[in-house]
């Protein structure tokens, strides 16, 4: 039986990937792992705890009804970042504005984190997988000062680390620091994330497409043409068409496609003219992972990681997954 490698051991081992590393990023990743374990525990008990389930009775800046667990998870990660000392400020889907941490302890932090604490939270009450997505940047502002909006509005190519936690049939943490993608599964018996998916690579081609097809007549007609011509036909050499799989939880759909190959599409529609998904804390971190695993991520016309953000909660059309499938879908866009 091969040696179990915990996330903490892995992070320590890989610290040498960064010759100038002083351990802050390692500690930050460990802080995220601890917060993820706590949120995982909350998610798995939510159905049993009256004050964990259901709506918070408020809406976030997205205009979405906040679930109680959204707020619980948001607070859990903010607390981890505030007490860890590596982070000088954050931006979160659940907070209208970015949040500079004002203690001198935090002002000396080198990093900012942008995150969606619980993506897909409308699925909580029906026991469908949900996830956390995070994106880490070096601050641009001077150490010792308050974090600025400019610290948050950096192109995805500037990320120094990104990852997600999937609260699914098991709890997994998948992340990259720009040297490949590695996946860790939480072993509840020891309370540790253990390396289960080393050096993840996504297949160049897949046979799964994930899209809310209810939108197919209110988006670029090229998408309907792509789905009908490439996903819903028995193509040469195949025995059957592609499979449509849409969980309605981005992290779950992305993770399945990362492993099996596939494409996830959330286009601009007449309802969401800029697209639904948020560039800074959903699209950029997953795009970093996708590219590190050999896949692609675009708006259908522009590479996600190249976009210079203009607004904190900016939305973009989102095509992400297997390289050949993204390129094929893009070729159908008008
Ligand atoms: P729709 C969840 O709200 C989310 O942000 C993603 O996790 C998911 O893929 C998408 O929106 C679902 O949106 O419009 O298909 O319900």
Short mmCIF file of C-alpha atoms and ligand atoms in Angstrom, two decimals:
data_model
loop_
_atom_site.label_atom_id
_atom_site.label_comp_id
_atom_site.label_asym_id
_atom_site.label_seq_id
_atom_site.Cartn_x
_atom_site.Cartn_y
_atom_site.Cartn_z
CA UNK A 1 0.00 0.00 0.00
CA UNK A 2 1.51 3.31 -1.09
CA UNK A 3 2.22 6.01 1.50
CA UNK A 4 -0.66 8.40 2.18
CA UNK A 5 0.43 11.96 1.38
CA UNK A 6 -1.58 14.58 3.24
CA UNK A 7 -2.22 18.02 1.75
CA UNK A 8 -0.01 19.58 4.40
CA UNK A 9 2.89 17.26 3.53
CA UNK A 10 2.34 17.94 -0.18
CA UNK A 11 2.34 21.71 0.31
CA UNK A 12 5.55 21.52 2.38
CA UNK A 13 7.20 19.27 -0.21
CA UNK A 14 6.22 21.63 -3.06
CA UNK A 15 7.33 24.75 -1.21
CA UNK A 16 10.72 24.25 -2.84
CA UNK A 17 8.97 24.93 -6.19
CA UNK A 18 9.16 28.56 -5.11
CA UNK A 19 12.81 29.37 -4.36
CA UNK A 20 11.88 32.64 -2.70
CA UNK A 21 9.02 31.07 -0.78
CA UNK A 22 8.96 32.15 2.82
CA UNK A 23 6.08 29.85 3.69
CA UNK A 24 3.25 32.40 3.57
CA UNK A 25 1.55 30.80 0.57
CA UNK A 26 1.92 27.38 2.17
CA UNK A 27 0.28 28.66 5.34
CA UNK A 28 -2.49 30.35 3.34
CA UNK A 29 -3.28 27.13 1.47
CA UNK A 30 -3.32 25.27 4.80
CA UNK A 31 -5.70 27.89 6.24
CA UNK A 32 -8.03 27.35 3.26
CA UNK A 33 -7.91 23.60 3.86
CA UNK A 34 -8.88 23.99 7.51
CA UNK A 35 -11.79 26.31 6.68
CA UNK A 36 -12.89 23.86 3.98
CA UNK A 37 -13.04 21.00 6.48
CA UNK A 38 -15.22 23.09 8.79
CA UNK A 39 -17.55 24.11 5.93
CA UNK A 40 -17.68 20.49 4.74
CA UNK A 41 -18.80 19.45 8.21
CA UNK A 42 -21.47 22.19 8.22
CA UNK A 43 -22.70 21.26 4.72
CA UNK A 44 -23.05 17.58 5.67
CA UNK A 45 -25.06 18.38 8.81
CA UNK A 46 -27.12 21.22 7.29
CA UNK A 47 -30.25 19.11 6.95
CA UNK A 48 -30.20 18.38 10.66
CA UNK A 49 -29.68 21.92 11.92
CA UNK A 50 -32.60 24.30 11.65
CA UNK A 51 -30.34 27.35 11.60
CA UNK A 52 -28.22 25.93 8.77
CA UNK A 53 -30.86 25.16 6.15
CA UNK A 54 -32.98 27.42 4.01
CA UNK A 55 -32.85 31.08 3.08
CA UNK A 56 -31.08 33.72 5.13
CA UNK A 57 -33.85 36.20 4.39
CA UNK A 58 -31.48 38.53 2.51
CA UNK A 59 -30.21 38.95 -1.04
CA UNK A 60 -26.61 39.51 -2.13
CA UNK A 61 -25.36 42.07 -4.64
CA UNK A 62 -26.01 39.48 -7.34
CA UNK A 63 -29.71 39.79 -6.52
CA UNK A 64 -29.64 36.16 -5.42
CA UNK A 65 -31.43 35.01 -2.28
CA UNK A 66 -28.70 34.13 0.23
CA UNK A 67 -28.91 30.74 1.86
CA UNK A 68 -27.98 30.44 5.53
CA UNK A 69 -25.03 28.26 4.57
CA UNK A 70 -23.80 30.89 2.09
CA UNK A 71 -23.34 33.31 4.98
CA UNK A 72 -21.94 30.66 7.34
CA UNK A 73 -19.35 29.57 4.75
CA UNK A 74 -18.51 33.19 3.85
CA UNK A 75 -17.84 34.02 7.50
CA UNK A 76 -15.81 30.85 7.97
CA UNK A 77 -13.41 31.68 5.13
CA UNK A 78 -13.19 35.38 6.04
CA UNK A 79 -12.30 34.39 9.61
CA UNK A 80 -9.60 32.02 8.33
CA UNK A 81 -8.10 34.77 6.15
CA UNK A 82 -8.30 37.42 8.90
CA UNK A 83 -6.62 35.26 11.54
CA UNK A 84 -3.98 33.69 9.27
CA UNK A 85 -2.00 36.88 8.70
CA UNK A 86 -1.13 36.14 5.05
CA UNK A 87 -4.11 38.02 3.55
CA UNK A 88 -4.55 41.81 3.54
CA UNK A 89 -8.03 41.78 2.00
CA UNK A 90 -10.69 39.72 0.21
CA UNK A 91 -13.54 39.92 -2.25
CA UNK A 92 -16.41 37.47 -2.07
CA UNK A 93 -19.55 36.78 -4.04
CA UNK A 94 -21.51 37.32 -0.85
CA UNK A 95 -20.11 40.78 -0.04
CA UNK A 96 -21.12 43.89 -1.98
CA UNK A 97 -17.68 45.51 -1.83
CA UNK A 98 -14.15 44.21 -1.35
CA UNK A 99 -12.97 43.96 2.26
CA UNK A 100 -9.56 45.34 3.29
CA UNK A 101 -8.49 43.90 6.68
CA UNK A 102 -7.60 46.88 8.87
CA UNK A 103 -5.44 45.32 11.60
CA UNK A 104 -1.71 46.01 11.18
CA UNK A 105 -1.26 42.22 11.44
CA UNK A 106 -3.32 41.80 8.26
CA UNK A 107 -2.06 44.92 6.51
CA UNK A 108 1.34 43.19 6.42
CA UNK A 109 -0.19 40.29 4.47
CA UNK A 110 1.19 39.71 0.95
CA UNK A 111 -1.92 38.22 -0.66
CA UNK A 112 -5.52 38.93 -1.57
CA UNK A 113 -8.11 36.18 -2.01
CA UNK A 114 -11.22 36.33 -4.16
CA UNK A 115 -13.72 33.56 -3.56
CA UNK A 116 -17.20 32.18 -3.92
CA UNK A 117 -17.77 30.59 -0.51
CA UNK A 118 -20.56 28.28 -1.58
CA UNK A 119 -21.35 28.06 -5.28
CA UNK A 120 -24.59 26.34 -6.24
CA UNK A 121 -26.07 26.96 -2.81
CA UNK A 122 -29.61 26.79 -4.16
CA UNK A 123 -28.88 23.05 -4.38
CA UNK A 124 -28.20 22.71 -0.64
CA UNK A 125 -31.81 22.02 0.30
CA UNK A 126 -32.08 19.24 -2.30
CA UNK A 127 -28.81 17.55 -1.35
CA UNK A 128 -26.97 18.21 -4.61
CA UNK A 129 -23.18 18.74 -4.66
CA UNK A 130 -21.95 22.32 -4.08
CA UNK A 131 -18.54 23.93 -3.99
CA UNK A 132 -16.15 26.67 -2.87
CA UNK A 133 -13.96 28.43 -5.46
CA UNK A 134 -10.90 30.56 -4.61
CA UNK A 135 -8.32 32.68 -6.40
CA UNK A 136 -5.09 34.04 -4.85
CA UNK A 137 -3.03 37.03 -6.03
CA UNK A 138 -0.01 38.91 -4.78
CA UNK A 139 -1.21 42.34 -3.64
CA UNK A 140 -0.14 45.24 -5.86
CA UNK A 141 -0.46 47.81 -3.07
CA UNK A 142 2.40 48.42 -0.62
CA UNK A 143 2.76 45.99 2.30
CA UNK A 144 1.64 47.64 5.54
CA UNK A 145 -1.13 49.64 3.86
CA UNK A 146 -4.80 48.82 3.33
CA UNK A 147 -5.70 46.56 0.42
CA UNK A 148 -7.13 48.41 -2.58
CA UNK A 149 -9.65 47.71 -5.33
CA UNK A 150 -6.71 47.53 -7.75
CA UNK A 151 -5.42 44.56 -5.73
CA UNK A 152 -8.68 42.77 -6.60
CA UNK A 153 -9.03 43.74 -10.26
CA UNK A 154 -6.09 41.76 -11.66
CA UNK A 155 -6.21 39.64 -14.85
CA UNK A 156 -6.49 35.89 -14.28
CA UNK A 157 -3.00 35.40 -15.67
CA UNK A 158 -1.68 37.13 -12.52
CA UNK A 159 -3.09 34.46 -10.19
CA UNK A 160 -0.44 32.71 -8.13
CA UNK A 161 -2.81 29.96 -6.98
CA UNK A 162 -6.42 28.89 -7.53
CA UNK A 163 -8.60 26.00 -6.49
CA UNK A 164 -11.96 24.64 -5.53
CA UNK A 165 -13.51 22.44 -2.87
CA UNK A 166 -16.24 20.05 -3.99
CA UNK A 167 -18.69 18.97 -1.30
CA UNK A 168 -19.86 15.91 -3.20
CA UNK A 169 -20.07 12.18 -2.52
CA UNK A 170 -16.69 12.89 -0.99
CA UNK A 171 -15.14 16.26 -0.16
CA UNK A 172 -12.26 17.09 -2.51
CA UNK A 173 -9.86 20.01 -2.70
CA UNK A 174 -8.26 20.61 -6.11
CA UNK A 175 -5.72 23.39 -6.65
CA UNK A 176 -2.86 24.70 -8.76
CA UNK A 177 0.02 27.08 -8.12
CA UNK A 178 0.95 27.11 -11.80
CA UNK A 179 2.89 23.84 -11.68
CA UNK A 180 0.12 21.37 -12.51
CA UNK A 181 -3.15 20.43 -10.85
CA UNK A 182 -3.47 18.09 -7.87
CA UNK A 183 -6.57 16.72 -6.15
CA UNK A 184 -6.99 15.75 -2.51
CA UNK A 185 -9.82 13.75 -0.94
CA UNK A 186 -10.87 14.39 2.64
CA UNK A 187 -10.48 11.26 4.78
CA UNK A 188 -13.00 11.86 7.58
CA UNK A 189 -11.42 9.10 9.68
CA UNK A 190 -8.25 11.17 10.11
CA UNK A 191 -9.61 14.64 9.23
CA UNK A 192 -6.98 15.15 6.54
CA UNK A 193 -7.09 15.91 2.81
CA UNK A 194 -5.02 13.14 1.19
CA UNK A 195 -3.51 13.15 -2.31
CA UNK A 196 -5.88 11.12 -4.51
CA UNK A 197 -5.55 12.71 -7.96
CA UNK A 198 -1.88 13.63 -8.62
CA UNK A 199 -0.98 15.73 -11.67
CA UNK A 200 -4.52 15.92 -13.14
CA UNK A 201 -4.79 16.27 -16.93
CA UNK A 202 -8.08 16.74 -18.75
CA UNK A 203 -8.73 14.72 -21.96
CA UNK A 204 -8.19 16.69 -25.18
CA UNK A 205 -11.63 15.54 -26.35
CA UNK A 206 -14.72 14.43 -24.45
CA UNK A 207 -18.27 13.25 -25.01
CA UNK A 208 -20.09 15.21 -22.31
CA UNK A 209 -21.69 18.62 -22.71
CA UNK A 210 -23.04 20.60 -19.78
CA UNK A 211 -25.40 23.49 -20.45
CA UNK A 212 -28.79 24.62 -19.23
CA UNK A 213 -30.50 23.83 -22.54
CA UNK A 214 -33.50 25.85 -21.43
CA UNK A 215 -31.36 28.79 -22.60
CA UNK A 216 -30.65 27.41 -26.06
CA UNK A 217 -33.13 29.71 -27.86
CA UNK A 218 -32.11 32.88 -25.98
CA UNK A 219 -28.36 32.80 -26.71
CA UNK A 220 -26.05 32.90 -29.75
CA UNK A 221 -27.72 30.61 -32.37
CA UNK A 222 -24.29 29.12 -33.09
CA UNK A 223 -24.47 27.32 -29.73
CA UNK A 224 -27.68 25.52 -30.71
CA UNK A 225 -26.03 24.63 -34.03
CA UNK A 226 -22.96 23.27 -32.20
CA UNK A 227 -25.08 21.15 -29.85
CA UNK A 228 -27.28 19.80 -32.64
CA UNK A 229 -24.42 19.16 -35.09
CA UNK A 230 -21.73 17.87 -32.72
CA UNK A 231 -23.34 16.74 -29.46
CA UNK A 232 -26.65 15.28 -30.60
CA UNK A 233 -25.54 13.34 -33.67
CA UNK A 234 -23.94 9.89 -33.97
CA UNK A 235 -20.64 11.09 -35.45
CA UNK A 236 -18.28 9.00 -37.58
CA UNK A 237 -16.68 6.25 -35.51
CA UNK A 238 -19.09 6.73 -32.61
CA UNK A 239 -21.87 4.42 -31.46
CA UNK A 240 -24.02 7.12 -29.90
CA UNK A 241 -24.28 10.92 -29.49
CA UNK A 242 -22.62 12.82 -26.63
CA UNK A 243 -24.18 12.74 -23.17
CA UNK A 244 -25.85 15.83 -21.76
CA UNK A 245 -24.97 16.19 -18.07
CA UNK A 246 -25.97 19.35 -16.18
CA UNK A 247 -25.88 19.32 -12.39
CA UNK A 248 -26.58 23.02 -12.04
CA UNK A 249 -23.58 23.34 -9.74
CA UNK A 250 -20.56 24.74 -11.59
CA UNK A 251 -17.89 23.09 -9.43
CA UNK A 252 -19.50 19.65 -9.80
CA UNK A 253 -19.97 20.00 -13.57
CA UNK A 254 -16.43 21.35 -13.98
CA UNK A 255 -14.84 18.61 -11.85
CA UNK A 256 -16.60 15.80 -13.74
CA UNK A 257 -15.52 17.27 -17.09
CA UNK A 258 -11.96 17.82 -15.83
CA UNK A 259 -11.66 14.10 -15.14
CA UNK A 260 -13.76 12.60 -17.95
CA UNK A 261 -13.42 15.28 -20.62
CA UNK A 262 -16.27 17.54 -21.63
CA UNK A 263 -17.45 21.10 -22.12
CA UNK A 264 -19.39 23.42 -19.81
CA UNK A 265 -21.19 26.33 -21.45
CA UNK A 266 -22.92 29.27 -19.78
CA UNK A 267 -23.34 31.81 -22.61
CA UNK A 268 -24.60 35.35 -22.70
CA UNK A 269 -28.40 35.21 -22.94
CA UNK A 270 -31.22 37.72 -23.31
CA UNK A 271 -31.72 37.27 -19.53
CA UNK A 272 -28.02 37.57 -18.63
CA UNK A 273 -26.55 39.66 -21.51
CA UNK A 274 -23.03 39.49 -20.01
CA UNK A 275 -23.39 35.85 -18.98
CA UNK A 276 -24.25 34.63 -15.47
CA UNK A 277 -20.93 33.54 -14.01
CA UNK A 278 -18.56 35.93 -12.27
CA UNK A 279 -15.13 36.52 -13.77
CA UNK A 280 -13.08 37.11 -10.63
CA UNK A 281 -14.06 34.30 -8.29
CA UNK A 282 -15.65 31.68 -10.55
CA UNK A 283 -14.27 31.88 -14.10
CA UNK A 284 -10.65 32.95 -13.48
CA UNK A 285 -9.78 30.30 -10.86
CA UNK A 286 -11.38 27.47 -12.85
CA UNK A 287 -9.77 28.75 -16.05
CA UNK A 288 -6.33 28.64 -14.35
CA UNK A 289 -6.97 25.02 -13.34
CA UNK A 290 -8.36 24.08 -16.77
CA UNK A 291 -5.32 25.47 -18.62
CA UNK A 292 -2.90 23.88 -16.16
CA UNK A 293 -4.63 20.55 -16.87
CA UNK A 294 -4.38 21.00 -20.67
CA UNK A 295 -7.86 22.41 -21.25
CA UNK A 296 -9.16 25.82 -22.34
CA UNK A 297 -11.46 28.53 -20.98
CA UNK A 298 -12.92 31.41 -22.98
CA UNK A 299 -15.89 33.73 -23.30
CA UNK A 300 -16.43 32.06 -26.66
CA UNK A 301 -14.33 34.79 -28.22
CA UNK A 302 -11.64 35.76 -25.70
CA UNK A 303 -9.36 33.78 -23.36
CA UNK A 304 -10.70 34.15 -19.82
CA UNK A 305 -7.30 34.61 -18.14
CA UNK A 306 -6.38 37.51 -20.45
CA UNK A 307 -9.37 39.69 -19.50
CA UNK A 308 -8.55 42.89 -17.56
CA UNK A 309 -11.33 43.08 -14.96
CA UNK A 310 -13.24 46.34 -14.66
CA UNK A 311 -15.74 45.55 -11.89
CA UNK A 312 -15.65 43.32 -8.82
CA UNK A 313 -18.75 41.27 -9.70
CA UNK A 314 -18.26 41.42 -13.46
CA UNK A 315 -19.96 38.59 -15.34
CA UNK A 316 -18.70 36.93 -18.53
CA UNK A 317 -19.94 34.23 -20.93
CA UNK A 318 -18.13 31.00 -19.99
CA UNK A 319 -16.92 28.09 -22.12
CA UNK A 320 -14.54 25.74 -20.27
CA UNK A 321 -13.25 22.18 -20.66
CA UNK A 322 -11.53 19.92 -23.17
CA UNK A 323 -9.36 21.84 -25.64
CA UNK A 324 -10.77 20.34 -28.86
CA UNK A 325 -14.38 20.80 -27.68
CA UNK A 326 -13.88 24.46 -26.78
CA UNK A 327 -12.23 25.16 -30.12
CA UNK A 328 -15.04 23.36 -31.95
CA UNK A 329 -17.80 25.22 -30.08
CA UNK A 330 -16.08 28.58 -30.68
CA UNK A 331 -16.03 27.86 -34.41
CA UNK A 332 -19.86 27.82 -34.43
CA UNK A 333 -20.27 31.21 -32.75
CA UNK A 334 -21.52 33.99 -34.96
P1 LIG B 1 -28.87 28.06 -14.08
C1 LIG B 1 -25.21 28.27 -9.46
O1 LIG B 1 -26.13 29.31 -9.15
C2 LIG B 1 -24.41 28.74 -10.66
O2 LIG B 1 -23.71 29.89 -10.35
C3 LIG B 1 -23.49 27.62 -11.12
O3 LIG B 1 -23.00 26.87 -10.06
C4 LIG B 1 -24.36 26.81 -12.05
O4 LIG B 1 -23.62 26.13 -13.06
C5 LIG B 1 -25.27 27.87 -12.67
O5 LIG B 1 -25.30 28.97 -11.77
C6 LIG B 1 -26.68 27.34 -12.83
O6 LIG B 1 -27.42 28.39 -13.44
O7 LIG B 1 -29.30 29.36 -14.71
O8 LIG B 1 -28.64 26.97 -15.12
O9 LIG B 1 -29.74 27.60 -12.94
#
